[in-house]
XYZ file of C-alpha atoms in Angstrom:
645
model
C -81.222 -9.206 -8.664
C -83.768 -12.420 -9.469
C -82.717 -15.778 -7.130
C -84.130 -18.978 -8.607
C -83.381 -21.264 -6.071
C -83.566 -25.174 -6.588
C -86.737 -24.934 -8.496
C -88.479 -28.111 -10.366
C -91.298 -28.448 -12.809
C -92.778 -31.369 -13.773
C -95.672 -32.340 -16.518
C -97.133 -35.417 -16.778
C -95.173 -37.047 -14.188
C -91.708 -35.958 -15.521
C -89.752 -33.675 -14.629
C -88.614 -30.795 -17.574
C -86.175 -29.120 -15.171
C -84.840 -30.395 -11.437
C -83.598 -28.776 -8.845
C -82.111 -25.489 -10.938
C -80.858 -22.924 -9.395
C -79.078 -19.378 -10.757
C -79.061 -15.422 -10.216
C -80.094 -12.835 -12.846
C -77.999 -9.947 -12.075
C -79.310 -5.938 -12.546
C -77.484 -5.378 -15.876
C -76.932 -9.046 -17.224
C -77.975 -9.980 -20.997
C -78.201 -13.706 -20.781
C -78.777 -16.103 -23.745
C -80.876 -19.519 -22.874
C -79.798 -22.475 -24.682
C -81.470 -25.460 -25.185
C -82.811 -28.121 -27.472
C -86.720 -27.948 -28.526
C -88.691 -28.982 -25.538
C -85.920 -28.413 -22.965
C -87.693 -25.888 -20.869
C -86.728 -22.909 -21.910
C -90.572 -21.190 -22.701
C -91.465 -22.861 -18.945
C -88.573 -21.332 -17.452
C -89.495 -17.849 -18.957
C -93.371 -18.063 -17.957
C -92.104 -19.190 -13.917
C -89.893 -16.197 -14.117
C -92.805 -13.811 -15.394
C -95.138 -15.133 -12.590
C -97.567 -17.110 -15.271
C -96.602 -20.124 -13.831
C -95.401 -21.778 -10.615
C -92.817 -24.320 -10.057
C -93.587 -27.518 -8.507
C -90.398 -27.257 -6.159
C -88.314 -24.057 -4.675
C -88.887 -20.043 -5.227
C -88.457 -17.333 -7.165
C -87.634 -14.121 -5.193
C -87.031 -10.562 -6.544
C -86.771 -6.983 -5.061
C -89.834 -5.294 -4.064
C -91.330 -3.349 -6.976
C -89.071 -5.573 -9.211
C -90.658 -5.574 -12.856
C -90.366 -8.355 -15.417
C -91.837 -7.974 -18.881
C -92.445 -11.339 -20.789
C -92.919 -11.359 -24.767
C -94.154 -14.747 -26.173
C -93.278 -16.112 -29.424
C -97.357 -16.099 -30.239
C -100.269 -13.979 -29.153
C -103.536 -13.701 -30.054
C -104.522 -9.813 -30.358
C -107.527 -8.463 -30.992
C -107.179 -4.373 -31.356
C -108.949 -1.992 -33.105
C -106.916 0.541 -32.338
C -104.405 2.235 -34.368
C -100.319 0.851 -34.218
C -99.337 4.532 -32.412
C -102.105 4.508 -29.790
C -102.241 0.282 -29.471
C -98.407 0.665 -28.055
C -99.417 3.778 -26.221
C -101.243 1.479 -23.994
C -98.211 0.320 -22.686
C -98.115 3.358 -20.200
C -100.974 2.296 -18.200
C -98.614 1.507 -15.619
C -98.810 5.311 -15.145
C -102.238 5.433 -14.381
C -101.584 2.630 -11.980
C -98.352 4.946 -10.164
C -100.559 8.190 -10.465
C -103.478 6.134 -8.084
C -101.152 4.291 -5.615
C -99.406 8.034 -5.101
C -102.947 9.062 -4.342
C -103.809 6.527 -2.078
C -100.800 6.867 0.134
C -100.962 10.572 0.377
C -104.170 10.011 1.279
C -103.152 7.244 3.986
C -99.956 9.654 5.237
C -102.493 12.683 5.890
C -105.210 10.027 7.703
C -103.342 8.884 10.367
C -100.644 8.461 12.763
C -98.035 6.099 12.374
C -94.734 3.707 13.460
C -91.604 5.131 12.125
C -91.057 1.700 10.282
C -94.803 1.776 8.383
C -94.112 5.895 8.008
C -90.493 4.952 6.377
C -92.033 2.456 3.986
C -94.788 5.061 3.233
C -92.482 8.063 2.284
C -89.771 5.489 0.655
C -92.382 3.989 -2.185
C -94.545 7.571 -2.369
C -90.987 9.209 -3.368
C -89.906 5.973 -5.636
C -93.208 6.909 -7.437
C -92.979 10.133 -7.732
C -89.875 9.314 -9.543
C -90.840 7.398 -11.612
C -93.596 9.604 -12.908
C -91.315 12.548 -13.467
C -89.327 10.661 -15.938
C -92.333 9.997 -17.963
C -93.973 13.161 -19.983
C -96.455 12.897 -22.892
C -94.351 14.203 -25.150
C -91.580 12.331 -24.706
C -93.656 8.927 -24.329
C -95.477 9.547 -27.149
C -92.053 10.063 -28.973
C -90.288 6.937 -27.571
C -93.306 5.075 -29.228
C -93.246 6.424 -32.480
C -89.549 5.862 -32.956
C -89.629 2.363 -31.432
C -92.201 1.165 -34.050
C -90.275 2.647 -36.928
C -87.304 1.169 -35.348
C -88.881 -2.106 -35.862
C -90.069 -1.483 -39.303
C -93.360 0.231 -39.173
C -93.303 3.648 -41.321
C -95.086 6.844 -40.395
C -98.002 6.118 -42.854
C -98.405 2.800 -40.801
C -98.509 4.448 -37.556
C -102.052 5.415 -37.882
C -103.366 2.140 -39.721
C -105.539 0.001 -37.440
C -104.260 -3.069 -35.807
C -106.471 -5.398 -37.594
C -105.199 -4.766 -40.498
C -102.105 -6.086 -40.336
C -100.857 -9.588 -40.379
C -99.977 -11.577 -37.097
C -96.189 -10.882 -37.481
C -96.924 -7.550 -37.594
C -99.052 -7.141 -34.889
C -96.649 -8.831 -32.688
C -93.837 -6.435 -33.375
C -96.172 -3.999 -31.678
C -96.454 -5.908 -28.634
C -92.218 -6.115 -28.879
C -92.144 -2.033 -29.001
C -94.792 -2.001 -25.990
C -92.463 -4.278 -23.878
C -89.733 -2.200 -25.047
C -91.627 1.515 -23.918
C -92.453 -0.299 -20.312
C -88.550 -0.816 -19.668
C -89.254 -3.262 -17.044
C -86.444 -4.276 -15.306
C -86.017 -7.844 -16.886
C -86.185 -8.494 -20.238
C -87.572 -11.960 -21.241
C -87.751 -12.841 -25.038
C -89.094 -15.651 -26.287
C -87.785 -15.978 -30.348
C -88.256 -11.928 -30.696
C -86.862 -12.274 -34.716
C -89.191 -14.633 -35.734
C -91.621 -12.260 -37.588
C -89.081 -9.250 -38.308
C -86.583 -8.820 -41.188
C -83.040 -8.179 -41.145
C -82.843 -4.163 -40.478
C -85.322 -4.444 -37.799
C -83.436 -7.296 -36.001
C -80.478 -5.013 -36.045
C -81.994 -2.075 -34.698
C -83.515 -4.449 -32.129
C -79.820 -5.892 -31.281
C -78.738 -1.615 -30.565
C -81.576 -1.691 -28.359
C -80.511 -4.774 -26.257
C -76.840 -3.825 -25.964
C -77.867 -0.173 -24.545
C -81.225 -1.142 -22.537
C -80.557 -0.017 -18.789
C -82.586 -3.017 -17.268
C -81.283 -7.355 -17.388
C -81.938 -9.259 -20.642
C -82.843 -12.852 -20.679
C -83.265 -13.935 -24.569
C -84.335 -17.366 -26.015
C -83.235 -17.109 -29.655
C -82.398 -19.600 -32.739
C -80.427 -16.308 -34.611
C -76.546 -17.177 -33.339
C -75.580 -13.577 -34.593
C -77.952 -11.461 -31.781
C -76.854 -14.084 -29.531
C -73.125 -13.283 -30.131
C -73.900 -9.364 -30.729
C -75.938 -8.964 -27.415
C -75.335 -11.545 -24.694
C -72.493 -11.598 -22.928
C -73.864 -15.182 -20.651
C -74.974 -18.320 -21.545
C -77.602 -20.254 -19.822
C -77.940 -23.955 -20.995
C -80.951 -26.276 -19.920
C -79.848 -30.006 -20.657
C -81.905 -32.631 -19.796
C -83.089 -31.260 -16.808
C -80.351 -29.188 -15.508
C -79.138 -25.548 -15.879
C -75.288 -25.167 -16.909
C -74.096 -21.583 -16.234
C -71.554 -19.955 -18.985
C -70.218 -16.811 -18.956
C -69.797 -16.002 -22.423
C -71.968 -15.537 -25.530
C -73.142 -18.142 -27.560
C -70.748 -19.096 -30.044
C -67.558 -19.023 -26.812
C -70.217 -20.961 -25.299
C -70.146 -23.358 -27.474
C -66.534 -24.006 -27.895
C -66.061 -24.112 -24.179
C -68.924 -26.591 -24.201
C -67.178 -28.820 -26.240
C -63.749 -28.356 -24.263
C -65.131 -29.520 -21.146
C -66.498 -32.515 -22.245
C -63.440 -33.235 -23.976
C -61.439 -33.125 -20.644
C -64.469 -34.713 -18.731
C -64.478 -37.671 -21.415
C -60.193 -37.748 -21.314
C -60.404 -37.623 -17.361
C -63.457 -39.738 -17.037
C -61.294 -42.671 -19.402
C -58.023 -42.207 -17.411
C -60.165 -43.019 -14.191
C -61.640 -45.697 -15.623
C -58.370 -47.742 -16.475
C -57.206 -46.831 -13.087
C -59.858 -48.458 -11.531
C -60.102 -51.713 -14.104
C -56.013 -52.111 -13.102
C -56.625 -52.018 -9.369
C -59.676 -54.224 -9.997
C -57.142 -56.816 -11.619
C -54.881 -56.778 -8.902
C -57.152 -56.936 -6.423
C -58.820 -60.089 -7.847
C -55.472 -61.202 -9.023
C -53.866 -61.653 -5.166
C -57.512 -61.495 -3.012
C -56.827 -64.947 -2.152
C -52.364 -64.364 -1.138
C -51.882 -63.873 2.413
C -48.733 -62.410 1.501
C -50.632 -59.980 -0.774
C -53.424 -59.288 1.581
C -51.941 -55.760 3.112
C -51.922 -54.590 -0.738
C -55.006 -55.797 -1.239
C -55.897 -53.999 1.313
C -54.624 -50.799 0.493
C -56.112 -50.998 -2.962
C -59.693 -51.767 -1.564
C -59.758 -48.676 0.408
C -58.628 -46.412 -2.460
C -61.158 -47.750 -4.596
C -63.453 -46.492 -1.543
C -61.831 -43.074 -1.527
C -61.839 -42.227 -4.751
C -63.731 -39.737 -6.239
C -65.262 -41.001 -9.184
C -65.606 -38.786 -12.487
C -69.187 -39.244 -13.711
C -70.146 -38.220 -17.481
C -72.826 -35.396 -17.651
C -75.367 -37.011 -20.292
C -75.704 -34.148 -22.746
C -78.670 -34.152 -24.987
C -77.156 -33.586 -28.793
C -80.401 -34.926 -30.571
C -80.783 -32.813 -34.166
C -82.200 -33.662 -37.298
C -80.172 -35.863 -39.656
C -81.190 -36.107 -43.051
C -80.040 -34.934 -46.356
C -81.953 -33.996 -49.737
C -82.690 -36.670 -52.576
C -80.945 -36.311 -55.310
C -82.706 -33.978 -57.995
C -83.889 -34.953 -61.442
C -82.344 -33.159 -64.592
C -83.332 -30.119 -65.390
C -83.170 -27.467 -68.208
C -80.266 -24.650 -67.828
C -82.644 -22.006 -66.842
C -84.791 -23.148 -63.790
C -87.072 -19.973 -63.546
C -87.120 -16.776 -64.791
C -89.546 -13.347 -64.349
C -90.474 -10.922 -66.957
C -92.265 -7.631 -65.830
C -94.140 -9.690 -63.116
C -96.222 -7.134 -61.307
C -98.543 -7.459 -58.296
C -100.973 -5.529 -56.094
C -102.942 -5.807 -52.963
C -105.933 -3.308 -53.608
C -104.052 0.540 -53.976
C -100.771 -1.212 -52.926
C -98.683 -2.531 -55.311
C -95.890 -5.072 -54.207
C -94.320 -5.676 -57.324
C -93.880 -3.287 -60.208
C -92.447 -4.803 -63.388
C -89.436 -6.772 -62.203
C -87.366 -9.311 -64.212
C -85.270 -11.939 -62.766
C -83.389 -15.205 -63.683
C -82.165 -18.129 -62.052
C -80.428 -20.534 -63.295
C -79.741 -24.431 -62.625
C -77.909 -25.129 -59.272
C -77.956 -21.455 -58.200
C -78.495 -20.773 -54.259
C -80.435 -17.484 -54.295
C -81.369 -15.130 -51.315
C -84.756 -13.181 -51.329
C -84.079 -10.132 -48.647
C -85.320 -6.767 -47.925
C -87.666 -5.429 -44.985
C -90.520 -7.490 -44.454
C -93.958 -6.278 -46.646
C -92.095 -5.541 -49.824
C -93.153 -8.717 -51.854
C -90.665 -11.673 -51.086
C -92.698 -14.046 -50.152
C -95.550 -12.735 -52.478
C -92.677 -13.583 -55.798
C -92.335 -17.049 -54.057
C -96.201 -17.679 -54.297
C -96.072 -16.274 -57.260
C -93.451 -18.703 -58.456
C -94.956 -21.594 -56.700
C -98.251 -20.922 -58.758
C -99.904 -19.959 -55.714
C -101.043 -16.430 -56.249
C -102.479 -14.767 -59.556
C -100.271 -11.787 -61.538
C -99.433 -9.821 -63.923
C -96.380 -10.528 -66.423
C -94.128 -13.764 -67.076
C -93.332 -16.497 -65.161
C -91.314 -19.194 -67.176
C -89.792 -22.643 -65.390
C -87.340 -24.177 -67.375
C -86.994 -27.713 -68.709
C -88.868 -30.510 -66.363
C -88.370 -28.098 -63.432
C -90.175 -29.432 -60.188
C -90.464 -27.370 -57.379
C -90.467 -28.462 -53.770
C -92.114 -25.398 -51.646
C -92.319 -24.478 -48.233
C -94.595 -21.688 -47.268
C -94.537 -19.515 -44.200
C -97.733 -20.633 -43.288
C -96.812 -24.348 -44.151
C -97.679 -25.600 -40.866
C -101.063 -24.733 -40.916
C -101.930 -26.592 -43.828
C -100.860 -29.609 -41.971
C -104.322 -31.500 -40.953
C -104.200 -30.767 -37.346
C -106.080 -34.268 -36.480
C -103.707 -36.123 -38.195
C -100.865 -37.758 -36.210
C -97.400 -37.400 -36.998
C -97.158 -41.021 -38.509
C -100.702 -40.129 -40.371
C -99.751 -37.152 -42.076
C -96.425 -38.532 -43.537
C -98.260 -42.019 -44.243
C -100.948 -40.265 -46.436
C -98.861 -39.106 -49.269
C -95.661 -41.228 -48.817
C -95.567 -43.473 -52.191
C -93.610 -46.059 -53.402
C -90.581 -47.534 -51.370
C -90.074 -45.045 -48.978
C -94.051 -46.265 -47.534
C -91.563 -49.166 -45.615
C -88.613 -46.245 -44.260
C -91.595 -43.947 -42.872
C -90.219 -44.719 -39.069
C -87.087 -44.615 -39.905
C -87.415 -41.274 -42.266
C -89.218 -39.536 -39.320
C -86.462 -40.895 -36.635
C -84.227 -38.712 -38.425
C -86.270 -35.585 -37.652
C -86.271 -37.245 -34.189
C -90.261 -38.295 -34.009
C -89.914 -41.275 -32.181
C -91.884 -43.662 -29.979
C -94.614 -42.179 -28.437
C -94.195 -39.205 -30.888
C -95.556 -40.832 -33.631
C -98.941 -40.836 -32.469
C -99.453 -36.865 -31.179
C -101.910 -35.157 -33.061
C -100.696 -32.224 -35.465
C -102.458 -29.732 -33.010
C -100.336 -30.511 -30.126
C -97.036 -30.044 -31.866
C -94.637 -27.711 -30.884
C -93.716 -24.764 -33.545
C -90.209 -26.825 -33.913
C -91.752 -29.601 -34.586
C -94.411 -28.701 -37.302
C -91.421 -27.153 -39.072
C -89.881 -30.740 -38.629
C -92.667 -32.498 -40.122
C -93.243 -30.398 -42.642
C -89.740 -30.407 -43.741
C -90.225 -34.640 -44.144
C -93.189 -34.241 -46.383
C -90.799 -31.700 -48.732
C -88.199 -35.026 -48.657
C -91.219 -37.129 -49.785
C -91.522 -34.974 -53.304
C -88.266 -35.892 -55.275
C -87.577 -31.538 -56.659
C -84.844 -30.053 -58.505
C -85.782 -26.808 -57.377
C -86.409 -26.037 -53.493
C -88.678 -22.737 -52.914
C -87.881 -22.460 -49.070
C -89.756 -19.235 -47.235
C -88.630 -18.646 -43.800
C -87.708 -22.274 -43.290
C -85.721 -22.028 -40.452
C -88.740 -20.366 -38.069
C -88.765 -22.262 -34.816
C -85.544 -24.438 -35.846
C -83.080 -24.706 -32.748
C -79.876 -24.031 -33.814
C -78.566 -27.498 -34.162
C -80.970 -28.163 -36.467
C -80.868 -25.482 -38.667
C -76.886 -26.596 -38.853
C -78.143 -29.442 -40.481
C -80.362 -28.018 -42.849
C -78.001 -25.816 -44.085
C -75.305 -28.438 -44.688
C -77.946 -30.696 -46.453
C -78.879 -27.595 -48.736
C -75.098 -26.882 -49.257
C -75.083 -30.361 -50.728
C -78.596 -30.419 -52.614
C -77.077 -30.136 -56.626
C -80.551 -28.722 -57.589
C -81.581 -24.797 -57.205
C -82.614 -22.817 -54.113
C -84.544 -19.725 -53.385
C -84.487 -18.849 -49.656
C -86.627 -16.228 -48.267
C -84.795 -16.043 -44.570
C -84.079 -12.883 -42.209
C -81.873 -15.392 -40.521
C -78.051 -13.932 -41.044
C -76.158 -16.561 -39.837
C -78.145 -19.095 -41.897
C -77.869 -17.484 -44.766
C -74.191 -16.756 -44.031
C -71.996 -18.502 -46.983
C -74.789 -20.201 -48.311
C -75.732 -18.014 -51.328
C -74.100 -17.138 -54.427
C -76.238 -13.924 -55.110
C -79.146 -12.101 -53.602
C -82.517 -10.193 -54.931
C -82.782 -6.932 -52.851
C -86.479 -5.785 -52.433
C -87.373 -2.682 -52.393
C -90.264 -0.074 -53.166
C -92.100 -2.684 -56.071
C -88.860 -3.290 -57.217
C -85.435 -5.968 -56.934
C -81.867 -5.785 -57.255
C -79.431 -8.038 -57.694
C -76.472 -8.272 -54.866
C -73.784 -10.892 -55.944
C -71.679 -12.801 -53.070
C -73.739 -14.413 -49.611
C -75.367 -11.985 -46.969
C -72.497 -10.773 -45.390
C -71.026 -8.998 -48.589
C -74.546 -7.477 -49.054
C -74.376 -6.103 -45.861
C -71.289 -4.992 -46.340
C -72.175 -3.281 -49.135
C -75.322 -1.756 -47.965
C -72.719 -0.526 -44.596
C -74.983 -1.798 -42.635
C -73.319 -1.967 -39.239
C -75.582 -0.301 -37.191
C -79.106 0.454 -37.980
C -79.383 3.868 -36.673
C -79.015 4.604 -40.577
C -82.163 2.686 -41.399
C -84.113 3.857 -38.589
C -86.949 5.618 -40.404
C -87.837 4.157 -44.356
C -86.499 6.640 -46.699
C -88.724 9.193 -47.388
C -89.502 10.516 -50.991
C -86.532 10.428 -53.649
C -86.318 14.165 -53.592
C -85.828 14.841 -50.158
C -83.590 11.606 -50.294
C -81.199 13.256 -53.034
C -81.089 16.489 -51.177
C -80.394 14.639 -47.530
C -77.122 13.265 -49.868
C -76.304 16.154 -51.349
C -76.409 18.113 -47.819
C -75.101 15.574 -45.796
C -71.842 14.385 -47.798
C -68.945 14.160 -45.674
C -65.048 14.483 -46.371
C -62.885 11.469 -45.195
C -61.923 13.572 -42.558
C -65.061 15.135 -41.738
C -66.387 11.077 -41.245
C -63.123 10.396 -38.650
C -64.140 13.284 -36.449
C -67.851 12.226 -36.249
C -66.170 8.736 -35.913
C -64.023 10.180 -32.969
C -67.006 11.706 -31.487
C -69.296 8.949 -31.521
C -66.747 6.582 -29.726
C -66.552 9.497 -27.184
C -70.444 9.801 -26.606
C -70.434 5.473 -26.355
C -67.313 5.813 -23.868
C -69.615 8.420 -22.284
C -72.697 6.325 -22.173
C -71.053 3.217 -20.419
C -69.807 5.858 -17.564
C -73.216 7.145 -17.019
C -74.399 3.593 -17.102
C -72.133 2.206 -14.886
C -72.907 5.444 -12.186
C -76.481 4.763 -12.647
C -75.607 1.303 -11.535
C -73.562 2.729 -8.438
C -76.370 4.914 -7.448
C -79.306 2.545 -7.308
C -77.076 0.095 -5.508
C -76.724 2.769 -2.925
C -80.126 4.115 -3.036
C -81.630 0.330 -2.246
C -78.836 0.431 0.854
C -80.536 3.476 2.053
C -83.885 2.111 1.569
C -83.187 -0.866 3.713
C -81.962 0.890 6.392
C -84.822 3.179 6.216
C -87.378 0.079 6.080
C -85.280 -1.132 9.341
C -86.056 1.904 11.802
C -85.037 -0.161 14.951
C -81.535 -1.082 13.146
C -80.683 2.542 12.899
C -82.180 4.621 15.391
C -79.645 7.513 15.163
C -79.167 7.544 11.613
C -82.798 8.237 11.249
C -83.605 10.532 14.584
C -80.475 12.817 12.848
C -82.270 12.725 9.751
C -78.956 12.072 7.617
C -80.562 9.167 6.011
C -83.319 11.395 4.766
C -80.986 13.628 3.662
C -78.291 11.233 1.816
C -82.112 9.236 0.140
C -83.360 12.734 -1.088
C -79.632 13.303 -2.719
C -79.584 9.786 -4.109
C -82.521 10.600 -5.894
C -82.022 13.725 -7.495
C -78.799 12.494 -8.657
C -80.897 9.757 -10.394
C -82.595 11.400 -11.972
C -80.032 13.497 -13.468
C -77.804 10.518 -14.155
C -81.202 9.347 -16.024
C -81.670 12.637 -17.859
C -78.039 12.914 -18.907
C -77.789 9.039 -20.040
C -81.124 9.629 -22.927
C -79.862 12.997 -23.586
C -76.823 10.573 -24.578
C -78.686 7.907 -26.023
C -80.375 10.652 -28.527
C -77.374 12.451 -29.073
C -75.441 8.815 -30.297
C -79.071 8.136 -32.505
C -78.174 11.323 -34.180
C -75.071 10.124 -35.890
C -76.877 7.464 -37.957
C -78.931 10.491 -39.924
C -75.584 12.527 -40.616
């Protein structure tokens, strides 16, 4: 378990958090909440040990690991994917010396049964930890964590540096995934995968033996994976103990009955108030008065937790006409060298449409969006309709942003017109206020790039919004908002988004890509995913392979209705199986660290030790920890299975 005990942190003579304190138990998975700038990125770096709180402690177990994955890195590898996430089994190297060293130190010298104890304690914790770990079996682990998360065997062997940022980051998620510390803390892990690699990820959380501590703007892996809530507001921690979206309704409860309670109080008080100036002055009255002045005293008075519900408010102008048929595709092919993207595709949108780009990340989504927004060169037809305009956000939209602008400057530069008087106000609503109107571009926050560069879209009156990824760094309240104001925008919209729940009722239809090639899905994301029986990813572990050995996996593999109910039947078994083993896991290490302790406390326990039944009972505890760790991947690998039958 991880204490944080009445910890503050403070930057430029403020304070983000005060006085927060809360436990992190072995197994938890724990969402944190918050607006943008609450605290939340802080919170994770004091927990990691990158940074130190002004006020109070952190404590944690000895040999307690924590593994800390930032929403940006800079990484500079010239090593393939496979052997770049090798590298997260170093730590072995590290175990394999500090084994040395203390046999070394144990065959040097004498010793005091306590320094002995802690010698043979941590020399037998490492040696089991190093017989879990064998280079077949990490080398496996890593190769079906990085397809997991979208990389195909091809890519395995490509060299980091070939690949963009988002992709080199979802390398750094599988190494943080092979280490299995024993907290997990995620800082936006979705923003740079696709759908079916945020759904294997999700299986990963909801089975991974360690705690989970997740900051994420995707409500659907908050729902799917935690089961606790942690919200920072304005300085404080609230503790729920439910997933997001129970969080949030019991969240609003509260302050319903704090508000109801808080207003009942209040008349109280303004009627005793009355009486008591009423008949202050009444001898005959005085004893009441009396009375009533004490009670005032005594009470306990109900005090309204200030919540912070700042989000964006804005809505879309309202589009010029437009012809019937806002854009359409006619054998539009592209290629990146040998790789080709796009193969001859045709497509058509017409006026008012919502449309939904999806498929795995890499096969040409964003590229058809450049290529619509004029951006990128091509092969075929692309034909916008009748005094079409488009309004387009890019993925990399915040970098284009002068970074020694100021937030006032960059809107001011190409504002035109009327709206040059309503630049305050226009930027109020994306909550750049005071102060905020002077930071420099540079200093922004990834939320609040996306912010700004969602007011310059407002400032070019479009009929047809081009939006890629436009929800990246959004807090959830805010992307609320943007969704209702695109519900309500009577032009067209093409969304490129691997964000579920925003997408969720939004579209009409969806282009699936695929292999150089699209197909159309009608209905929102849900019904495409319903389609596609995508409820686990186990299924789309691995990228299908050629369309031969595709057609003969179908033909081998079809299954009777009542050959699916068995495997159905089975699998629930192995899961039912999987939380026992868990939950003795759990037992045993509980025990184990009781054992430890007493071993670490020699002069405590004098006869438990000089009868050697501690020993004895710490030597037990560990084989059958190992065999409770065997039996639970032998499970884990067994339930994998199902999703290639």
């Amino acid at each position: 378990m991880i204490t944080v005990n009445n910890i503050t942190k403070e930057f430029g003579g403020a304070a983000l958090f005060s006085g927060i304190t809360f436990n992190i138990n072995p197994r938890d998975r724990v969402g944190l909440a918050g607006t943008n700038g609450a605290g939340k990125t802080t919170l994770l770096k004091i927990l990691n040990g990158l940074l130190e709180p002004d006020k109070g402690s952190v404590s944690k177990p000895a040999y307690y690991s924590t593994g800390y994955l930032p929403q940006e890195k800079k990484i500079n590898s010239e090593l393939n994917v496979v052997d770049e996430a090798m590298l997260a089994f170093e730590f072995l190297q590290l175990l394999e010396r500090e084994a040395k060293t203390i046999q070394d130190e144990l065959a040097g010298h004498e010793y005091q049964p306590q320094r002995y104890v802690q010698l043979i304690s941590r020399l037998e914790e490492v040696t089991s930890i190093l017989n879990l770990y064998t280079p077949e079996r990490i080398r496996g682990d890593a190769e079906r964590y990085l397809q997991g998360l979208g990389f195909s065997r091809e890519d395995l062997f490509r060299k980091m540096n070939t690949f963009s940022q988002g992709w080199q980051m979802r390398v750094e998620l599988a190494k943080l995934l092979l280490q299995k510390p024993s907290l997990l803390l995620l800082d936006e892990p979705t923003n740079h995968l696709d759908i079916e690699s945020i759904m294997w990820l999700e299986d990963f959380l909801i089975n991974y033996p360690g705690a989970v501590l997740v900051v994420s703007h995707d409500r659907f892996l908050l729902d799917h994976v935690t089961t606790r809530t942690l919200e920072i507001n304005k300085g404080s921690i609230y503790d729920y103990q439910v997933s997001y979206s129970q969080y949030v309704a019991l969240r609003d409860d509260r302050e319903e009955q704090v508000q109801a309670t808080y207003d009942n109080q209040q008349r109280k008080i303004k009627d005793i108030e009355k009486f008591i100036e009423r008949f202050r002055y009444q001898a005959s009255k005085a004893r009441q008065v009396q009375s009533r002045v004490k009670m005032l005293e005594k009470l306990d008075v109900v005090e309204l937790v200030d919540l912070d519900k700042k989000s964006i408010h804005f809505k879309f102008p309202t589009p010029p006409h437009s012809g019937k048929i806002t854009v359409e595709g006619e054998l539009v092919s592209k290629s990146y060298g040998e790789k080709q993207v796009l193969n001859g595709i045709n497509f058509q949108i017409l006026r008012g449409e919502k449309v939904a780009f999806v498929g795995r990340n890499g096969e040409g989504k964003s590229t058809l969006a450049k290529i619509i927004a004029e951006r990128l060169q091509h092969e075929g037809q692309i034909k916008l309709g009748h005094q079409v305009s488009i309004g387009y956000f890019a993925q990399d939209q915040n970098d284009r942003m002068d970074q020694e602008l100021t937030v006032f400057e960059t809107i001011d530069q190409i504002a035109v017109g009327d709206i040059r008087t309503r630049i305050k106000e226009l930027l109020g609503s994306f909550l750049f206020r005071g102060e905020d109107l002077d930071k420099k571009v540079k200093v922004l926050s990834g939320g609040e790039k996306s912010r700004l560069s969602l007011v310059r879209l407002l400032l070019s009156p479009s009929n047809f919004l081009l939006l890629d990824e436009p929800t990246n760094h959004l807090d959830i309240r805010s992307k609320e908002v943007l969704k209702a104001a695109m519900l309500e925008f009577e032009g067209t919209i093409v969304i490129v988004s691997h964000d579920r729940d925003f997408l969720q009722g939004l579209t009409s239809r969806l282009y699936e890509f695929k292999h150089g090639k699209v197909r159309e899905h009608l209905g929102d994301i849900n019904s495409y995913l319903d389609k596609r029986k995508i409820e686990t990813l186990t299924s789309l572990e691995f990228k299908e392979k050629s369309n031969a050995r595709v057609q003969k996996q179908q033909s081998d593999n079809k299954l009777k209705y009542e050959q699916r109910k068995e495997l159905d039947r089975e699998l629930r078994k192995i899961e039912k199986e999987i939380k026992q083993v868990e939950d003795a896991i759990h037992a045993t290490e509980t025990e184990l660290e009781k054992v430890n302790t007493m071993l670490a406390n020699p002069v405590d326990y004098p006869e438990e030790i000089k009868s050697g039944k501690l020993f004895k009972k710490h030597d037990l505890l560990e084989q059958e920890l190992i065999s409770l760790m065997e039996n639970w991947e032998s499970l884990l690998e067994k339930q994998a299975s199902f999703g290639t039958m």
